[in-house]
PDB file of C-alpha atoms in Angstrom:
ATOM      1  CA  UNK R   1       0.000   0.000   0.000  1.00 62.00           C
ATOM      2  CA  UNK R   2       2.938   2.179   1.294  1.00 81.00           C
ATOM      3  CA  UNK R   3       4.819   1.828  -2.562  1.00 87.00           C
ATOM      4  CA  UNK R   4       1.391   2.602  -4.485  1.00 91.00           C
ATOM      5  CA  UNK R   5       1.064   6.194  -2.374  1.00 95.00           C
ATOM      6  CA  UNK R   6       4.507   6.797  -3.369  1.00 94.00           C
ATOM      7  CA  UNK R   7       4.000   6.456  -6.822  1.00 93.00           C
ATOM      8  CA  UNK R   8       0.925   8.865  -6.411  1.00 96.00           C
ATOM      9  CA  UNK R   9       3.571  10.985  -4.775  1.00 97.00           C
ATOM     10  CA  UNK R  10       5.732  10.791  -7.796  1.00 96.00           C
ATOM     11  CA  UNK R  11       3.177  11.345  -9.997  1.00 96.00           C
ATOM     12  CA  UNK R  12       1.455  14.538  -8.015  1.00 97.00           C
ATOM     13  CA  UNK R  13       4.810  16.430  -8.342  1.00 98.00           C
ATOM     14  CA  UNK R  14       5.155  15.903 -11.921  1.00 97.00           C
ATOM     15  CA  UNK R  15       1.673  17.249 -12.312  1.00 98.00           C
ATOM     16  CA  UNK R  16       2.990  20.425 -10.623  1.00 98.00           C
ATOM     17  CA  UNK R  17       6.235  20.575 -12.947  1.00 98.00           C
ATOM     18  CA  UNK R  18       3.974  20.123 -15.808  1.00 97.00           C
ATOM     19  CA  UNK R  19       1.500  22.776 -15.025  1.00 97.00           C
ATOM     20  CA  UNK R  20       4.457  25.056 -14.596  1.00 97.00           C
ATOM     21  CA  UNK R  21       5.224  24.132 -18.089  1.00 97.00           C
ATOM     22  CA  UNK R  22       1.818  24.836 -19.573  1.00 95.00           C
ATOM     23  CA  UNK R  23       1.451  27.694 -18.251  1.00 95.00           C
ATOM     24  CA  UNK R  24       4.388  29.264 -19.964  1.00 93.00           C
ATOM     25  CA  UNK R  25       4.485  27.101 -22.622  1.00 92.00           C
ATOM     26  CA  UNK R  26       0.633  26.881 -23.095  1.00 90.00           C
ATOM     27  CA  UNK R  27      -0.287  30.004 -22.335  1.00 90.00           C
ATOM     28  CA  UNK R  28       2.441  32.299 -23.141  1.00 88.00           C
ATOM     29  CA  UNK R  29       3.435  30.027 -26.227  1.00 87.00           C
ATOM     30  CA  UNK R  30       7.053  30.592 -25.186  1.00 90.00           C
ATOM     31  CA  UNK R  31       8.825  27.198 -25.245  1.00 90.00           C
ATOM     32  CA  UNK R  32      10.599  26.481 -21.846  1.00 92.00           C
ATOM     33  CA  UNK R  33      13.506  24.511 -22.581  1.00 93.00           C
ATOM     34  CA  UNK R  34      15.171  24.414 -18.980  1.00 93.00           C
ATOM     35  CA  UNK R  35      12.028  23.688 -16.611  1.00 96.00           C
ATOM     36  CA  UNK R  36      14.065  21.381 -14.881  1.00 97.00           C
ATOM     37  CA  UNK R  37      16.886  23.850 -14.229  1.00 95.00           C
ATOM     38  CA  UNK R  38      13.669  25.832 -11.760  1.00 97.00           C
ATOM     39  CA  UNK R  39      12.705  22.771 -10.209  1.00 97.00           C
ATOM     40  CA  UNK R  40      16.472  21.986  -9.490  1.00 96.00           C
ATOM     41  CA  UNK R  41      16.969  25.536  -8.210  1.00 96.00           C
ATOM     42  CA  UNK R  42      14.216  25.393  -5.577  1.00 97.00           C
ATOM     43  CA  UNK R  43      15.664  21.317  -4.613  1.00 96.00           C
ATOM     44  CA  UNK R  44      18.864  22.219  -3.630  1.00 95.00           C
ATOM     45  CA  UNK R  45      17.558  25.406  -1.867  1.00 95.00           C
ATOM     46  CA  UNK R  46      15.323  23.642   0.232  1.00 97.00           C
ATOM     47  CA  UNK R  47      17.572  20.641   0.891  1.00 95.00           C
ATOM     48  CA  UNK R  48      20.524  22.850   1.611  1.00 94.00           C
ATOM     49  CA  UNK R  49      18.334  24.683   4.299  1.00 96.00           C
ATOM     50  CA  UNK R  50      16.910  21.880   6.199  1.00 96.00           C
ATOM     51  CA  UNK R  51      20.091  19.570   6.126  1.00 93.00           C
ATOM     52  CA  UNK R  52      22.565  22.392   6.595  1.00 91.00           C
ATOM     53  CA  UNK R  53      21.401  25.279   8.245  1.00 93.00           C
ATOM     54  CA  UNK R  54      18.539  23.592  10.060  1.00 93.00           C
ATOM     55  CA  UNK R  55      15.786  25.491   8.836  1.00 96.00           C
ATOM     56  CA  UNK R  56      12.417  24.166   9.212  1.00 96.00           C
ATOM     57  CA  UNK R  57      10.826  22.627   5.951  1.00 97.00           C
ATOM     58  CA  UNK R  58       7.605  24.809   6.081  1.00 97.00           C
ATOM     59  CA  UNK R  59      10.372  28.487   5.868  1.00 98.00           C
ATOM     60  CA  UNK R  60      12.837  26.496   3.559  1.00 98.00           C
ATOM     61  CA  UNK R  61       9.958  25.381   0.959  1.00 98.00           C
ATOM     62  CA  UNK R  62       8.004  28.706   0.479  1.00 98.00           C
ATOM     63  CA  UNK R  63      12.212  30.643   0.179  1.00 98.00           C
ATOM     64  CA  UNK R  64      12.507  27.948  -2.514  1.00 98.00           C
ATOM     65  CA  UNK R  65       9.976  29.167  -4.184  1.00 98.00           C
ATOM     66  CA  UNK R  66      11.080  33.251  -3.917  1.00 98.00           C
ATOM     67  CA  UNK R  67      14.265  32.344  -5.092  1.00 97.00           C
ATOM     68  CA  UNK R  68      13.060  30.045  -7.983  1.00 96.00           C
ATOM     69  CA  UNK R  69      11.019  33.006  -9.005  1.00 96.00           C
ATOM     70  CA  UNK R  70      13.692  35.656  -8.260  1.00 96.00           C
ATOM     71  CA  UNK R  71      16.211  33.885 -10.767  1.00 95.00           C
ATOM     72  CA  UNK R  72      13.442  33.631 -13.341  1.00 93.00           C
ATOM     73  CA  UNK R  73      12.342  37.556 -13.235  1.00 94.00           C
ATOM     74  CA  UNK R  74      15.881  38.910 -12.916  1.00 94.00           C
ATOM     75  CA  UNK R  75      17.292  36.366 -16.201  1.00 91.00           C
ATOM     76  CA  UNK R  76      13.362  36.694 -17.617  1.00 89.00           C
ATOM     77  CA  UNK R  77      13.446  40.821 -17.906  1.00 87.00           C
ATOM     78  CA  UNK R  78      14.545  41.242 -21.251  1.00 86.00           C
ATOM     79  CA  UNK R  79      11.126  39.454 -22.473  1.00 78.00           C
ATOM     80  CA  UNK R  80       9.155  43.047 -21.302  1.00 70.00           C
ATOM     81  CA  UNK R  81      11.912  44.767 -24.568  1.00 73.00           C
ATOM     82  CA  UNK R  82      11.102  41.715 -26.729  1.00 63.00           C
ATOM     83  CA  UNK R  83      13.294  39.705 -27.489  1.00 62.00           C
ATOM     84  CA  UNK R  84      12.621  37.653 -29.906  1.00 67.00           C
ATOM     85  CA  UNK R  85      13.024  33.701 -29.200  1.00 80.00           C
ATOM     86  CA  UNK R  86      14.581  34.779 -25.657  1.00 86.00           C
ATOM     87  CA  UNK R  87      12.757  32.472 -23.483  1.00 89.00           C
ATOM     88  CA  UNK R  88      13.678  29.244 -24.794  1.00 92.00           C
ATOM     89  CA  UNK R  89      17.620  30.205 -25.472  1.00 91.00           C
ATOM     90  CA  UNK R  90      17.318  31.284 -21.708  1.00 92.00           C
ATOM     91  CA  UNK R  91      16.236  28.654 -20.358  1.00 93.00           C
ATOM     92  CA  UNK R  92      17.893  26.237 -22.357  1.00 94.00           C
ATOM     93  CA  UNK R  93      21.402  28.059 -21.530  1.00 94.00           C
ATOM     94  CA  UNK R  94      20.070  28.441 -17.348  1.00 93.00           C
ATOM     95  CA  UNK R  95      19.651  24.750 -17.329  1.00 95.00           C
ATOM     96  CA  UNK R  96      22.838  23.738 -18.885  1.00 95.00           C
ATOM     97  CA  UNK R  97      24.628  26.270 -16.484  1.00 93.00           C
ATOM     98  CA  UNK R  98      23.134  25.153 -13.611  1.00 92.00           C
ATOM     99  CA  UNK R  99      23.425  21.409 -14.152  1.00 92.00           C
ATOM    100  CA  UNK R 100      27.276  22.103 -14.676  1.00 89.00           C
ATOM    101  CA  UNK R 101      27.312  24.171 -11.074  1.00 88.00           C
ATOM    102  CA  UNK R 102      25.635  20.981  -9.310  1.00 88.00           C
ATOM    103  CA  UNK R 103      28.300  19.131 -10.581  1.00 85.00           C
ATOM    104  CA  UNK R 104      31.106  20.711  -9.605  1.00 81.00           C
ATOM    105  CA  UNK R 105      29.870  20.484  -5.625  1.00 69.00           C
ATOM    106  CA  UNK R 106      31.220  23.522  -4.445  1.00 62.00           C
ATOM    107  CA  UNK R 107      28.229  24.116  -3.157  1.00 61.00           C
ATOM    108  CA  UNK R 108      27.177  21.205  -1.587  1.00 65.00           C
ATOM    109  CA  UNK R 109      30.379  19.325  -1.300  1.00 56.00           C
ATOM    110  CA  UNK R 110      29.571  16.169  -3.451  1.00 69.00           C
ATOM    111  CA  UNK R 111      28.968  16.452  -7.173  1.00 72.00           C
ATOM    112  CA  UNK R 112      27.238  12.991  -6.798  1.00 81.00           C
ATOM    113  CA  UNK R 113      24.420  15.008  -4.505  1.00 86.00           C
ATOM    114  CA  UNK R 114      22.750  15.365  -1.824  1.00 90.00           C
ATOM    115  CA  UNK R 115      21.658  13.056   0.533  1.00 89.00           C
ATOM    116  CA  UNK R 116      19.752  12.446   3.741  1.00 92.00           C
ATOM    117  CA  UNK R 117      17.177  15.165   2.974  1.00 95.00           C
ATOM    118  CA  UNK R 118      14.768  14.183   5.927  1.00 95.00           C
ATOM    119  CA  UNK R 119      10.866  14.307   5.584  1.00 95.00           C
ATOM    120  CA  UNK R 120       8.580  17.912   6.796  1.00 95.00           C
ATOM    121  CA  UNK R 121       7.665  17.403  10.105  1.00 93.00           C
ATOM    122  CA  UNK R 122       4.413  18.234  11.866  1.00 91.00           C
ATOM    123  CA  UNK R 123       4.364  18.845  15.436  1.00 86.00           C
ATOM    124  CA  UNK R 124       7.492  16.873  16.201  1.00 84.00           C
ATOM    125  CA  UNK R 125       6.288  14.129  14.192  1.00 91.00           C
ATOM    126  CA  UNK R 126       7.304  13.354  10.823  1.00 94.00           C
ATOM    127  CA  UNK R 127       4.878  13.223   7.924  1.00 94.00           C
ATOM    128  CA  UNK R 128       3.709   9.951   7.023  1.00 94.00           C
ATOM    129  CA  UNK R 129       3.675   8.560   3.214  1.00 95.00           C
ATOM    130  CA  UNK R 130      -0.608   8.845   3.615  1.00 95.00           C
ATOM    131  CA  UNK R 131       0.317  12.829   4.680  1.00 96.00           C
ATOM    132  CA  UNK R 132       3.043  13.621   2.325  1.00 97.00           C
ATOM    133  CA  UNK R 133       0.380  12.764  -0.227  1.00 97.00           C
ATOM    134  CA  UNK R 134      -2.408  15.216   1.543  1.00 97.00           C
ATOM    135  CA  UNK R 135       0.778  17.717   1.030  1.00 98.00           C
ATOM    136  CA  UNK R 136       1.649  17.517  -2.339  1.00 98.00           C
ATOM    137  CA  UNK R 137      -2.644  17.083  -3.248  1.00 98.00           C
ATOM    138  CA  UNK R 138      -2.717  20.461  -1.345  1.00 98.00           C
ATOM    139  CA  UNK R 139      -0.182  22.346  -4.026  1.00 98.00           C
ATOM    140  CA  UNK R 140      -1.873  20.930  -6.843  1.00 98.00           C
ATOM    141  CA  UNK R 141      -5.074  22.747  -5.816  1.00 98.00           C
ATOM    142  CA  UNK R 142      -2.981  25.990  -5.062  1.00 98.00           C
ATOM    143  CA  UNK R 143      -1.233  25.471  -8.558  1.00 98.00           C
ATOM    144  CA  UNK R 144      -4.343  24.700 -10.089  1.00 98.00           C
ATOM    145  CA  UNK R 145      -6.178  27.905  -8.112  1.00 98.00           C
ATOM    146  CA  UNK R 146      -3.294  30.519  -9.716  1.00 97.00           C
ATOM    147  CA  UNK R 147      -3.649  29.044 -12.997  1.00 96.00           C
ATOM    148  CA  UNK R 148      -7.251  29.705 -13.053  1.00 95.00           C
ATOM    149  CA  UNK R 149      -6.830  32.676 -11.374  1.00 95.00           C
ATOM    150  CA  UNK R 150      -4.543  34.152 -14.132  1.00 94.00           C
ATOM    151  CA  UNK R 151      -6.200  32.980 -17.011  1.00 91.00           C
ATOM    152  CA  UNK R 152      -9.189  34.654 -15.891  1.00 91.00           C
ATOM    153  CA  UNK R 153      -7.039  37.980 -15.107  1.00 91.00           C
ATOM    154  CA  UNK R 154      -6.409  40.880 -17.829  1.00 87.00           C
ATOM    155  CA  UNK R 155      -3.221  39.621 -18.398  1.00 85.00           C
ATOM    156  CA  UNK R 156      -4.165  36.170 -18.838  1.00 86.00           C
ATOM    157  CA  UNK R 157      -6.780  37.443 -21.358  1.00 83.00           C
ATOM    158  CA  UNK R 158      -3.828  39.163 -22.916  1.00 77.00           C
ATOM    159  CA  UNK R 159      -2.538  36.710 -24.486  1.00 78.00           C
ATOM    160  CA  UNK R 160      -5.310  35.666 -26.090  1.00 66.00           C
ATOM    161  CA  UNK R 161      -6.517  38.509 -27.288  1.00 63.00           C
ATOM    162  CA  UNK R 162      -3.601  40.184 -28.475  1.00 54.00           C
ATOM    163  CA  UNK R 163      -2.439  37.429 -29.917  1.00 53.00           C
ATOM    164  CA  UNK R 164      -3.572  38.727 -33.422  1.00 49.00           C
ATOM    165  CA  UNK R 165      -2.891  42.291 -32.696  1.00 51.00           C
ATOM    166  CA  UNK R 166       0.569  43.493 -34.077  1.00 49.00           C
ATOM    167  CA  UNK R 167      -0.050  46.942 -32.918  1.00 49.00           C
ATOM    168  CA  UNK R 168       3.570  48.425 -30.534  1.00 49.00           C
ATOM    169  CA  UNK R 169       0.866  48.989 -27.721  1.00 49.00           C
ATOM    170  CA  UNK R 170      -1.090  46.043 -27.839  1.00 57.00           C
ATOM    171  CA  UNK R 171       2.425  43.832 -28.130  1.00 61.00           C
ATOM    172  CA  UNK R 172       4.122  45.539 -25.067  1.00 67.00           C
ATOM    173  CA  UNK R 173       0.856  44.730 -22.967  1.00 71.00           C
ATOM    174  CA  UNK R 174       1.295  41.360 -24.350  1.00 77.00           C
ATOM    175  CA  UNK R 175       5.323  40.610 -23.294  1.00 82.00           C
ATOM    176  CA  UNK R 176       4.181  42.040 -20.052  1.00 85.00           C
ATOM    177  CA  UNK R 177       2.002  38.871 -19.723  1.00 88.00           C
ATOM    178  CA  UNK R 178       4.488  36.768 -20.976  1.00 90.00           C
ATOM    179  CA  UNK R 179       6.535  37.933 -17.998  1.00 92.00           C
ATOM    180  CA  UNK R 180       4.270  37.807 -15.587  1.00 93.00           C
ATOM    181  CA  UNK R 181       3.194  33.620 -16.817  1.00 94.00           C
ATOM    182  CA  UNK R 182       6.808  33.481 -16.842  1.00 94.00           C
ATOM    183  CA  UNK R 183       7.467  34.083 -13.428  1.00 96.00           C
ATOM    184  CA  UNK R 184       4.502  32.077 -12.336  1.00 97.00           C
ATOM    185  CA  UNK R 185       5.666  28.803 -14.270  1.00 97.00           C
ATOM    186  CA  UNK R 186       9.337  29.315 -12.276  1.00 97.00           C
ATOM    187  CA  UNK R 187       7.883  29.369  -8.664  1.00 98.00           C
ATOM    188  CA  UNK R 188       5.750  26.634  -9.546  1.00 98.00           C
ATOM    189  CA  UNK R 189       8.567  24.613 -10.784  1.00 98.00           C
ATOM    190  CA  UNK R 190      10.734  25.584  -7.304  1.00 98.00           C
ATOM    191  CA  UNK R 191       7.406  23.966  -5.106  1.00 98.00           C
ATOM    192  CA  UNK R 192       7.881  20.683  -7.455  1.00 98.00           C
ATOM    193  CA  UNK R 193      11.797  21.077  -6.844  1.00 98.00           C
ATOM    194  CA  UNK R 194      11.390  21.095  -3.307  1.00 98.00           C
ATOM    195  CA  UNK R 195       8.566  18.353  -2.704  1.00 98.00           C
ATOM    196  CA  UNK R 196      10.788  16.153  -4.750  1.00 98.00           C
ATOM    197  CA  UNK R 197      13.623  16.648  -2.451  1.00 97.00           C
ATOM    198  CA  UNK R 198      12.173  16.025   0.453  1.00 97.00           C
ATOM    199  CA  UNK R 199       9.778  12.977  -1.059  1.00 97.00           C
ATOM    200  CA  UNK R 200      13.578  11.488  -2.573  1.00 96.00           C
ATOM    201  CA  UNK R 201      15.452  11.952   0.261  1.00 94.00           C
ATOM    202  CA  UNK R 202      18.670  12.257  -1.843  1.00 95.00           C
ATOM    203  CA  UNK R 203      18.904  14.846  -4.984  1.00 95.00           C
ATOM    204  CA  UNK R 204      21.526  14.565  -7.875  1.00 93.00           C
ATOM    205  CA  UNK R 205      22.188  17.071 -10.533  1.00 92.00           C
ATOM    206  CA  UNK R 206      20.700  14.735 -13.112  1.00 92.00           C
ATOM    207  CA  UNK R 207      17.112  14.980 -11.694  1.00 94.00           C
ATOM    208  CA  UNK R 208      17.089  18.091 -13.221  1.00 95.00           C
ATOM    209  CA  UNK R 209      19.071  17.678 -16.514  1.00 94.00           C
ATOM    210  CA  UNK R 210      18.190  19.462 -19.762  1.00 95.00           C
ATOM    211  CA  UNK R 211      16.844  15.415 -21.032  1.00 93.00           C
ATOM    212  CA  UNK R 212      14.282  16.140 -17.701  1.00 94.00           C
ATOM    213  CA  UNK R 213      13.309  19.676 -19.344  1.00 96.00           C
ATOM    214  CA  UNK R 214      12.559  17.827 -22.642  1.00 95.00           C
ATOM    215  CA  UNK R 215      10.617  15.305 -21.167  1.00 94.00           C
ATOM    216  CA  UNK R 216       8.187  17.343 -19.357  1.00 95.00           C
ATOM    217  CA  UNK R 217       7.696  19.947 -22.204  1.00 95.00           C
ATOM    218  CA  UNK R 218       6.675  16.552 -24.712  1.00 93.00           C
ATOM    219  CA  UNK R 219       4.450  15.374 -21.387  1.00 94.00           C
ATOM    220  CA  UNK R 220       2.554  18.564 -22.050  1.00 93.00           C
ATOM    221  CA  UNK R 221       2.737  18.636 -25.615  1.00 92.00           C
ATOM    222  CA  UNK R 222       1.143  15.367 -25.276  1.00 91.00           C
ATOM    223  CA  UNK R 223      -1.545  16.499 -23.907  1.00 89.00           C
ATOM    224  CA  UNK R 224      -2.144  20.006 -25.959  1.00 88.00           C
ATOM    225  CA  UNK R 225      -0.212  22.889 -24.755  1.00 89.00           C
ATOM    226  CA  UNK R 226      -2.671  25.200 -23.550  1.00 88.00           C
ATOM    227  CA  UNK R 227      -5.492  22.557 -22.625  1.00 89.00           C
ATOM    228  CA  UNK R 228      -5.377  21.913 -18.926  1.00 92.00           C
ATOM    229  CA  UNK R 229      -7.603  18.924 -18.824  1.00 93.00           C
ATOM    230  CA  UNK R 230      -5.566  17.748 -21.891  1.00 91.00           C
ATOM    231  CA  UNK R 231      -2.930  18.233 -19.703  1.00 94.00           C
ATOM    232  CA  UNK R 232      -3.573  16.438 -16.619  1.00 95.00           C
ATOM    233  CA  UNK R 233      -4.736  13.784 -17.996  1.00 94.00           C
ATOM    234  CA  UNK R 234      -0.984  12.938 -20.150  1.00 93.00           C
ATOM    235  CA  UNK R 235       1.314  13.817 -17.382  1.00 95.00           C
ATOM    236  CA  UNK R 236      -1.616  11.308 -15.059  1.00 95.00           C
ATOM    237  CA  UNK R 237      -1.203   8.594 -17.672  1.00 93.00           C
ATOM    238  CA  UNK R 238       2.028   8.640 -18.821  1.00 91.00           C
ATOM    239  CA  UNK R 239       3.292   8.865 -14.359  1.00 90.00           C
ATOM    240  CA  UNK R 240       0.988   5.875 -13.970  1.00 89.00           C
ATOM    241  CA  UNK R 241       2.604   3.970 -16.797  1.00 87.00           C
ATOM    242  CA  UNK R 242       6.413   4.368 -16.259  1.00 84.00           C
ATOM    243  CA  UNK R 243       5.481   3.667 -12.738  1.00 79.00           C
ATOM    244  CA  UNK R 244       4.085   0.242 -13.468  1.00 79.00           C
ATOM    245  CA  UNK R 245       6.325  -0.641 -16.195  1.00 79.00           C
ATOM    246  CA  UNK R 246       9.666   0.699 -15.052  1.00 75.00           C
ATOM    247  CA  UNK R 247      11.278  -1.025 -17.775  1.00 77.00           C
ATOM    248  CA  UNK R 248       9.492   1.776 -20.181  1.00 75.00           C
ATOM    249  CA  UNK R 249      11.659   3.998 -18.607  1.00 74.00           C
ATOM    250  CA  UNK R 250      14.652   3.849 -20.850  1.00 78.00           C
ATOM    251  CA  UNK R 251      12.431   4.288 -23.334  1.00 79.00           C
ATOM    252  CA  UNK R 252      10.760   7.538 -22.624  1.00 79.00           C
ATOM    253  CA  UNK R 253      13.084   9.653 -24.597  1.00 80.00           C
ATOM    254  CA  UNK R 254      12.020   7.828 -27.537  1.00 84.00           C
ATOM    255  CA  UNK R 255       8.381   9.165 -26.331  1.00 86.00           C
ATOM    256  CA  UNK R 256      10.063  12.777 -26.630  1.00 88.00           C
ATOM    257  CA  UNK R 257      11.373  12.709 -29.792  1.00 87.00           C
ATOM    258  CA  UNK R 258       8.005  11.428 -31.787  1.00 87.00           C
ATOM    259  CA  UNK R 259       5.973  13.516 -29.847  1.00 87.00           C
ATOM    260  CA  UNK R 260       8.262  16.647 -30.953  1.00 86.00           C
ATOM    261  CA  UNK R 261       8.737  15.427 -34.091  1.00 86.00           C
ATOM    262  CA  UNK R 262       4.687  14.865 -34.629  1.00 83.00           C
ATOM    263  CA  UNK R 263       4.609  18.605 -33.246  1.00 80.00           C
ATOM    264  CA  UNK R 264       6.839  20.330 -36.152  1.00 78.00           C
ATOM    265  CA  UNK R 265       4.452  18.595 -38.245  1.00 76.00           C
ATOM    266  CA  UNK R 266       1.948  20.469 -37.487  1.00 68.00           C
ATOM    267  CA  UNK R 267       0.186  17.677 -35.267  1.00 63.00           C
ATOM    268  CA  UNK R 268      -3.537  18.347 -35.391  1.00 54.00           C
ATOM    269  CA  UNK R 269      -4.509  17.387 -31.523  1.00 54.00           C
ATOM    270  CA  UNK R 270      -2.021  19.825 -30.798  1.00 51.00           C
ATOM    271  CA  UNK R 271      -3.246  22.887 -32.338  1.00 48.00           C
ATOM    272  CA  UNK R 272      -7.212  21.653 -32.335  1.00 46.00           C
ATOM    273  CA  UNK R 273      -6.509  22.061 -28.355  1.00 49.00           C
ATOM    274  CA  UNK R 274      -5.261  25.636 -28.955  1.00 50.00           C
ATOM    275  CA  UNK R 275      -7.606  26.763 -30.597  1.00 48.00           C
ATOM    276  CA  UNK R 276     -10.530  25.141 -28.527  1.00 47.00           C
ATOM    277  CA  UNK R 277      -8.674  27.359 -25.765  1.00 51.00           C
ATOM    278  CA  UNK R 278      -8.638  30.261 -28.479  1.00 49.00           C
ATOM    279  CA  UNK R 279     -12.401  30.157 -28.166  1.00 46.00           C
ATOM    280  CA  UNK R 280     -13.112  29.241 -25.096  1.00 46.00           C
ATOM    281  CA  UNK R 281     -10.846  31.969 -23.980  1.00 47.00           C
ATOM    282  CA  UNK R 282     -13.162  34.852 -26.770  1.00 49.00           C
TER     283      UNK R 282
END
């Protein structure tokens, strides 16, 4: 019973990474090629607090998150001058750089990674598998509440509706809203990051490679970038069937490069979902 609410466990904090995904990758239409590089960011933050300094997990998670989203409005600024094709060569580049840093452990002292990451505790009493679950259930619905929250905002409507527009006025309102899902998508990653440290117990630097990045962007393009239920219900299937057949695992880079290649194609369940959210969204 214990290994099945792990796997839920698993599978709950890849929803999170994916969300993060879609909603700068579905919503903004800015492919993030260094997701991973977030998530690792807010992993080793929270796992350096708790096992070094001693900081509980409930201060150390939610400054994983600020810093996550720190790094990712400070590198993602140039997107309000627009840059063309900026996010994905930034993120790409961030998660290359910061694999490389984990590597060299002068941070953490072993390039291998980092281990003994305990579990939160709750009133002296560490959380069980059953309650770790109730946790990481509990950010879903708070990543799920800000992305409906936003795409029900003015700037979430932004980027819909300005989509067409070409007008300098119109397009600065719209990079503004690329910023702002940008930002979003980073903390979000930084909450998976540091649930997945603390589920894992021991973090290496290739949990959050630039292979991991891929993976999750083809996850969501899976599903239809853009389409939340779409969404939920690839990263749900695919977590539920690399966790039953592990020996698919290996595999799952073949998984990214049809469903990429399929993509530049011009895939049709692809762009039916966006433009089902075109019109859903009008």
């Amino acid at each position: 019973m214990t290994h099945v609410v792990e796997d839920w466990i698993a599978i709950g904090i890849q929803v999170i990474l994916v969300l993060s995904v879609n909603m700068v990758s579905g919503y903004a239409r800015q492919l993030s090629l260094g997701q991973a590089a977030f998530a690792g960011i807010g992993a080793y933050t929270s796992a350096l607090l708790v096992v070094r300094w001693h900081v509980s997990f409930w201060l150390a998670c939610p400054l994983s998150i600020l810093l996550s989203a720190a790094v990712g409005a400070v590198l993602g600024a140039p997107v309000l001058r627009a840059v063309r094709y900026y996010v994905p060569v930034m993120t790409l580049t961030l998660n290359i750089f910061i694999f490389q840093l984990m590597r060299l452990g002068r941070l953490i002292g072993e390039p291998v990674g980092l281990g003994r990451i305990p579990r939160p505790q709750l009133f002296d009493s560490v959380l069980s598998p059953h309650m770790y679950l109730g946790l990481v259930v509990g950010a879903i619905a708070c990543c799920l509440l800000v992305d409906w929250a936003f795409r029900r905002s003015r700037l979430g409507k932004r980027l819909v509706e300005i989509e067409e527009d070409r007008e300098d006025g119109c397009l600065r309102k719209r990079h503004a809203a690329v910023y702002v899902a940008l930002v979003i998508s980073v903390a979000m990653a930084g909450l998976a990051g540091s649930l997945f440290a603390h589920f894992a117990a021991f973090i290496s630097p290739f949990d959050f490679d630039v292979e991991t990045s891929l993976f999750v962007l083809a996850v969501a393009t899976f599903g239809g970038l853009g389409c939340l239920p779409g969404v939920l219900i690839s990263v749900v299937g695919l977590g539920l069937l690399l966790e039953h057949f592990r020996d698919l695992t290996p595999y799952r880079f073949w998984f990214v490069g049809v469903v990429f290649l399929l993509a530049s194609l011009g895939w049709p369940w692809v762009h039916q979902r966006r433009r089902s959210q075109d019109a859903g969204a009008k």
